[in-house]
Structure formats: structure tokens, C-alpha cells
Tab-separated table of C-alpha atoms in Angstrom:
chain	number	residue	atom	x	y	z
A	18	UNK	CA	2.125	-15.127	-21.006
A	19	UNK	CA	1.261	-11.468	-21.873
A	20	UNK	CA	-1.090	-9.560	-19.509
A	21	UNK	CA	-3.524	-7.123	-19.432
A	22	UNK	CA	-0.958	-4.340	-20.462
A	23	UNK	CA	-0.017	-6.228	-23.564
A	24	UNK	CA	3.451	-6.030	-22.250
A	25	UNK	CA	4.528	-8.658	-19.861
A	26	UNK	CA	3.891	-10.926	-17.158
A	27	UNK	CA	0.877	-10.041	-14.637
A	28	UNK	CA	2.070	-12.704	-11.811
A	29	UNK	CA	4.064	-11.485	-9.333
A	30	UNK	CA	5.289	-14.604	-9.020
A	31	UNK	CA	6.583	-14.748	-12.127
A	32	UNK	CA	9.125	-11.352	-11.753
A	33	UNK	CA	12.270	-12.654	-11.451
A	34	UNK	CA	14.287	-9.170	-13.282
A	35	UNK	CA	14.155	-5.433	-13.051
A	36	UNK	CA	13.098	-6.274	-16.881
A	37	UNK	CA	10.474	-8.096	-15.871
A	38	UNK	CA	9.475	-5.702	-12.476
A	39	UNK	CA	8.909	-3.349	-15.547
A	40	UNK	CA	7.166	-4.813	-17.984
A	41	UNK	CA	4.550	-5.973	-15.389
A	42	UNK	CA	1.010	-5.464	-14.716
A	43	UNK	CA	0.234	-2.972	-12.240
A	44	UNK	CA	-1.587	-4.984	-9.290
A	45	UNK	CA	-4.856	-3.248	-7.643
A	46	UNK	CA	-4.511	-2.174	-4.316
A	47	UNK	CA	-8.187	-2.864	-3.852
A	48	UNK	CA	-7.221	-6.959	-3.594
A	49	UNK	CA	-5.658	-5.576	0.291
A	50	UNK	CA	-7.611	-2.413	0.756
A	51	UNK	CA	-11.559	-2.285	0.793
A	52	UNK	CA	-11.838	1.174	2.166
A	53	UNK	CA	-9.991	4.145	2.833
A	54	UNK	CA	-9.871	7.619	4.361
A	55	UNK	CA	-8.429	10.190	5.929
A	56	UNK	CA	-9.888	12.122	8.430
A	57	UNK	CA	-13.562	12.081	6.991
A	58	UNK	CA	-12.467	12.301	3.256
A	59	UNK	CA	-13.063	8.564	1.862
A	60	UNK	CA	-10.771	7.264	-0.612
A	61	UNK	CA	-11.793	6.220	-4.087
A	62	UNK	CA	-10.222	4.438	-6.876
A	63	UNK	CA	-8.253	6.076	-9.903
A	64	UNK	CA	-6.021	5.273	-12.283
A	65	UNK	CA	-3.032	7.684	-12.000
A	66	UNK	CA	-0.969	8.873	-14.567
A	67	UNK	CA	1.461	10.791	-12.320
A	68	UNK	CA	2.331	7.865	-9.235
A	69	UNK	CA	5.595	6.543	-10.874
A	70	UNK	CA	6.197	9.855	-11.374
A	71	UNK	CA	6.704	11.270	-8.379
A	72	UNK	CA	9.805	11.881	-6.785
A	73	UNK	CA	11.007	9.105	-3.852
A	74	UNK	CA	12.908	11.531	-1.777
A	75	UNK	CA	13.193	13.036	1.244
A	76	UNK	CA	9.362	14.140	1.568
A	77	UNK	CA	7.549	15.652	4.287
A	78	UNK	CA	5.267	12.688	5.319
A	79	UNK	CA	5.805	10.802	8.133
A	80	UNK	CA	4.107	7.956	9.925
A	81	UNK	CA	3.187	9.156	14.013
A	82	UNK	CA	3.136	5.520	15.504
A	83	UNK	CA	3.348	1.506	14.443
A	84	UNK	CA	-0.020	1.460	12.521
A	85	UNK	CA	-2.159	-1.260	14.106
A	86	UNK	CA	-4.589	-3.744	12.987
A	87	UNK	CA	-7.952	-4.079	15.135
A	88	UNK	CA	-11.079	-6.387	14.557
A	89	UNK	CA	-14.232	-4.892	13.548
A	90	UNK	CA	-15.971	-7.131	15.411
A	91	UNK	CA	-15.338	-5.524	18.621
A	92	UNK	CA	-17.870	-7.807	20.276
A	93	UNK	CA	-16.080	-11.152	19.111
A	94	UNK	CA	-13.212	-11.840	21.704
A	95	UNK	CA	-11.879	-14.759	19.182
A	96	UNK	CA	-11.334	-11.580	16.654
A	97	UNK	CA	-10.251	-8.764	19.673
A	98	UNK	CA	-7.228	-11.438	20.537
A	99	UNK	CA	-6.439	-12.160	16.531
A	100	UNK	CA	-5.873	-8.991	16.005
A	101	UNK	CA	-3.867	-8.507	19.495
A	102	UNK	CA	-1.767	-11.141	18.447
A	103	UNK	CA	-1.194	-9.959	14.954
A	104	UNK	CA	-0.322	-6.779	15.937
A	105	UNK	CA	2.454	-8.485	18.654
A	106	UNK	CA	4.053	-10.958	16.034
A	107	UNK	CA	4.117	-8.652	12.999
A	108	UNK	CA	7.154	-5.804	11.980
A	109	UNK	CA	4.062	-3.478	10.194
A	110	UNK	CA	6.295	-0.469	9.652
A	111	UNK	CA	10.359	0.308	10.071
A	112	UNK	CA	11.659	3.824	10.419
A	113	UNK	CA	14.933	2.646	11.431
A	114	UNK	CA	16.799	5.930	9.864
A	115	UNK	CA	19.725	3.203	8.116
A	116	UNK	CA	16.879	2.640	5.639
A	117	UNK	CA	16.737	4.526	2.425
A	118	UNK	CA	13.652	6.902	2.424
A	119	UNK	CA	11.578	4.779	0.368
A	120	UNK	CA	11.662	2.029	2.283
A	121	UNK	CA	10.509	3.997	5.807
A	122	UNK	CA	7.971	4.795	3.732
A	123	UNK	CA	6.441	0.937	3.530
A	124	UNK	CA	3.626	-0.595	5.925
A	125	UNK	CA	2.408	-4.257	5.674
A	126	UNK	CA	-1.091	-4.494	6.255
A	127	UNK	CA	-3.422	-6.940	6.797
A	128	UNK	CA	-5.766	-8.052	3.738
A	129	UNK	CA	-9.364	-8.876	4.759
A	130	UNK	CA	-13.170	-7.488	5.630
A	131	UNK	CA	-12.613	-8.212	9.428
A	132	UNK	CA	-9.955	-5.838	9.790
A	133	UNK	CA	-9.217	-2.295	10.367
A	134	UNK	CA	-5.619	-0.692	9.817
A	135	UNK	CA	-5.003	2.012	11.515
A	136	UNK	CA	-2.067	4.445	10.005
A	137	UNK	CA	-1.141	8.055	11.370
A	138	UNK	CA	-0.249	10.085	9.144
A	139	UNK	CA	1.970	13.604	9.661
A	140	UNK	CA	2.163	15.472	7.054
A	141	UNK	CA	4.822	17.977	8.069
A	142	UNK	CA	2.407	21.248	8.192
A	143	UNK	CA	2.845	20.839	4.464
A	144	UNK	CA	0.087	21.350	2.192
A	145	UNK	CA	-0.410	17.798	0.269
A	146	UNK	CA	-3.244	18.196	-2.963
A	147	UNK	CA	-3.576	14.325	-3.191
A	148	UNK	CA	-1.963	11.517	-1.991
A	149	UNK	CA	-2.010	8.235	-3.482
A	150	UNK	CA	-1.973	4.498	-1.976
A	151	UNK	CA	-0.984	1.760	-4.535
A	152	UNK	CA	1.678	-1.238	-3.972
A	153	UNK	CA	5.126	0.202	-4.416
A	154	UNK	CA	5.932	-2.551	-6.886
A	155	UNK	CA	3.449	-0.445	-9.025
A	156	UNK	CA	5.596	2.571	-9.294
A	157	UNK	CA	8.384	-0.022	-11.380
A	158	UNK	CA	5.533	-1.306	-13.655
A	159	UNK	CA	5.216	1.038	-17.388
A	160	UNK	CA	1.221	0.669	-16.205
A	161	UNK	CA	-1.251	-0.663	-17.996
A	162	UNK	CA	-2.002	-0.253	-21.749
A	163	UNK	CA	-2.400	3.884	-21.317
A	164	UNK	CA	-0.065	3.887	-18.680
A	165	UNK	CA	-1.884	4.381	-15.528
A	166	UNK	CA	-1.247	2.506	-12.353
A	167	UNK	CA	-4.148	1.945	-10.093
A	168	UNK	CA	-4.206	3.635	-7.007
A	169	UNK	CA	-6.603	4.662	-4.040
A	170	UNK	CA	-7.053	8.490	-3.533
């Protein structure tokens, strides 16, 4: 099967090599994420040129607390206790220090309208220009046919 790139395989599914991680599709984080911000600056969608770029490191970001998922229908107990009881049987984040960097550096979210996931950001008192949200699978992909990877920003 060739995808969208021209290149390789576009089902995740269907990676079963660092050959294949590579010659992937990028995957949109839009299919988990419908909106984004920080602070009051709302996200938007971009195709980067510069996300696989960037160096995995030691960087100054750090997550404050275990993000948290909470219903947006904070009238409907049914959805109040879902998200309770997501939030008590899900690992979202681990910033165990044996972990490499990149890894501390992951949060599993949960996909859907209802929700609302909650993240903390610190950003070290270091000036940050942009930052970018995007599956980290993304940043092993060649991107797509001009080499961009889709990202939120």
C-alpha cells in the first residue's frame, strides 16, 4: 500500500520496523485533539517543517502535576464519575527519572468532544517562541510529500 506521502505505509498498524516507522505517514493530531491552548493563546494547525528536527534532550519543559481528564458536561453526573474513574484507572503521564527524557516527556490523553485534558505546563523561566503538539511517532516519519509533519501550535 503506498500512502499519502508516496512513501510507505499510512496504518499504524501496519509498522512493524524502524524502516517502516520511517517511511510512514505522519498521523494528525487533530483525530485526539479538537482544541488547544495555552493560557488564552488557542492552538491552530500547521504543518511543521522543523518538529523532527528538534533536539530530544534534556529541555527545560516540565509537566507541574498528573494532567487530568474532566467532563464538559459538568451537569451530567454519568460524565463527572467517567471521567473520575478514568482519571483513577489510567497511568496519563510518568516522570519516573529511570526514563530517558523523551519518554517523561509523553501524556496519554483521552480522544473525544466530551472531554477536557488538563496539562500544566512549566516552562523553566525559559523563553519558548513556539511549541508544537503532534504524536511522537511523527517525529520518526520523513513527513509527508514536502516533508512536513502535522502538528498543533
Amino acid at each position: 500500500m503506498t500512502g499519502i506521502n508516496g512513501r510507505g505505509k499510512c496504518s499504524p498498524a501496519q509498522i512493524r520496523s524502524w524502516i517502516d516507522l520511517k517511511n510512514a505517514c505522519p498521523q494528525d493530531p487533530r483525530e485526539l485533539i479538537a482544541y488547544a491552548e495555552i493560557g488564552a493563546v488557542a492552538g491552530d494547525f500547521y504543518l511543521s517543517s522543523t518538529y523532527a528536527s528538534q533536539t530530544w534532550g534534556t529541555t527545560p519543559l516540565s509537566i507541574n502535576a498528573e494532567p487530568k481528564v474532566t467532563a464538559l458536561e459538568t451537569d451530567n453526573k454519568q460524565k463527572v464519575a467517567d471521567a473520575n474513574q478514568w482519571n483513577f484507572s489510567h497511568l496519563t503521564w510518568n516522570d519516573s527519572s529511570s526514563l530517558a527524557v523523551p519518554l517523561r516527556k509523553i501524556v496519554f490523553l483521552r480522544a473525544g468532544t466530551e472531554w477536557e485534558n488538563a496539562i500544566s505546563f512549566d516552562f523553566g523561566g525559559t523563553a519558548i517562541e513556539e511549541v508544537q503538539i503532534s504524536f511522537l511517532n511523527n517525529a520518526a516519519t520523513l513527513g509527508d510529500k514536502q516533508g512536513s509533519i502535522p502538528v498543533i501550535r
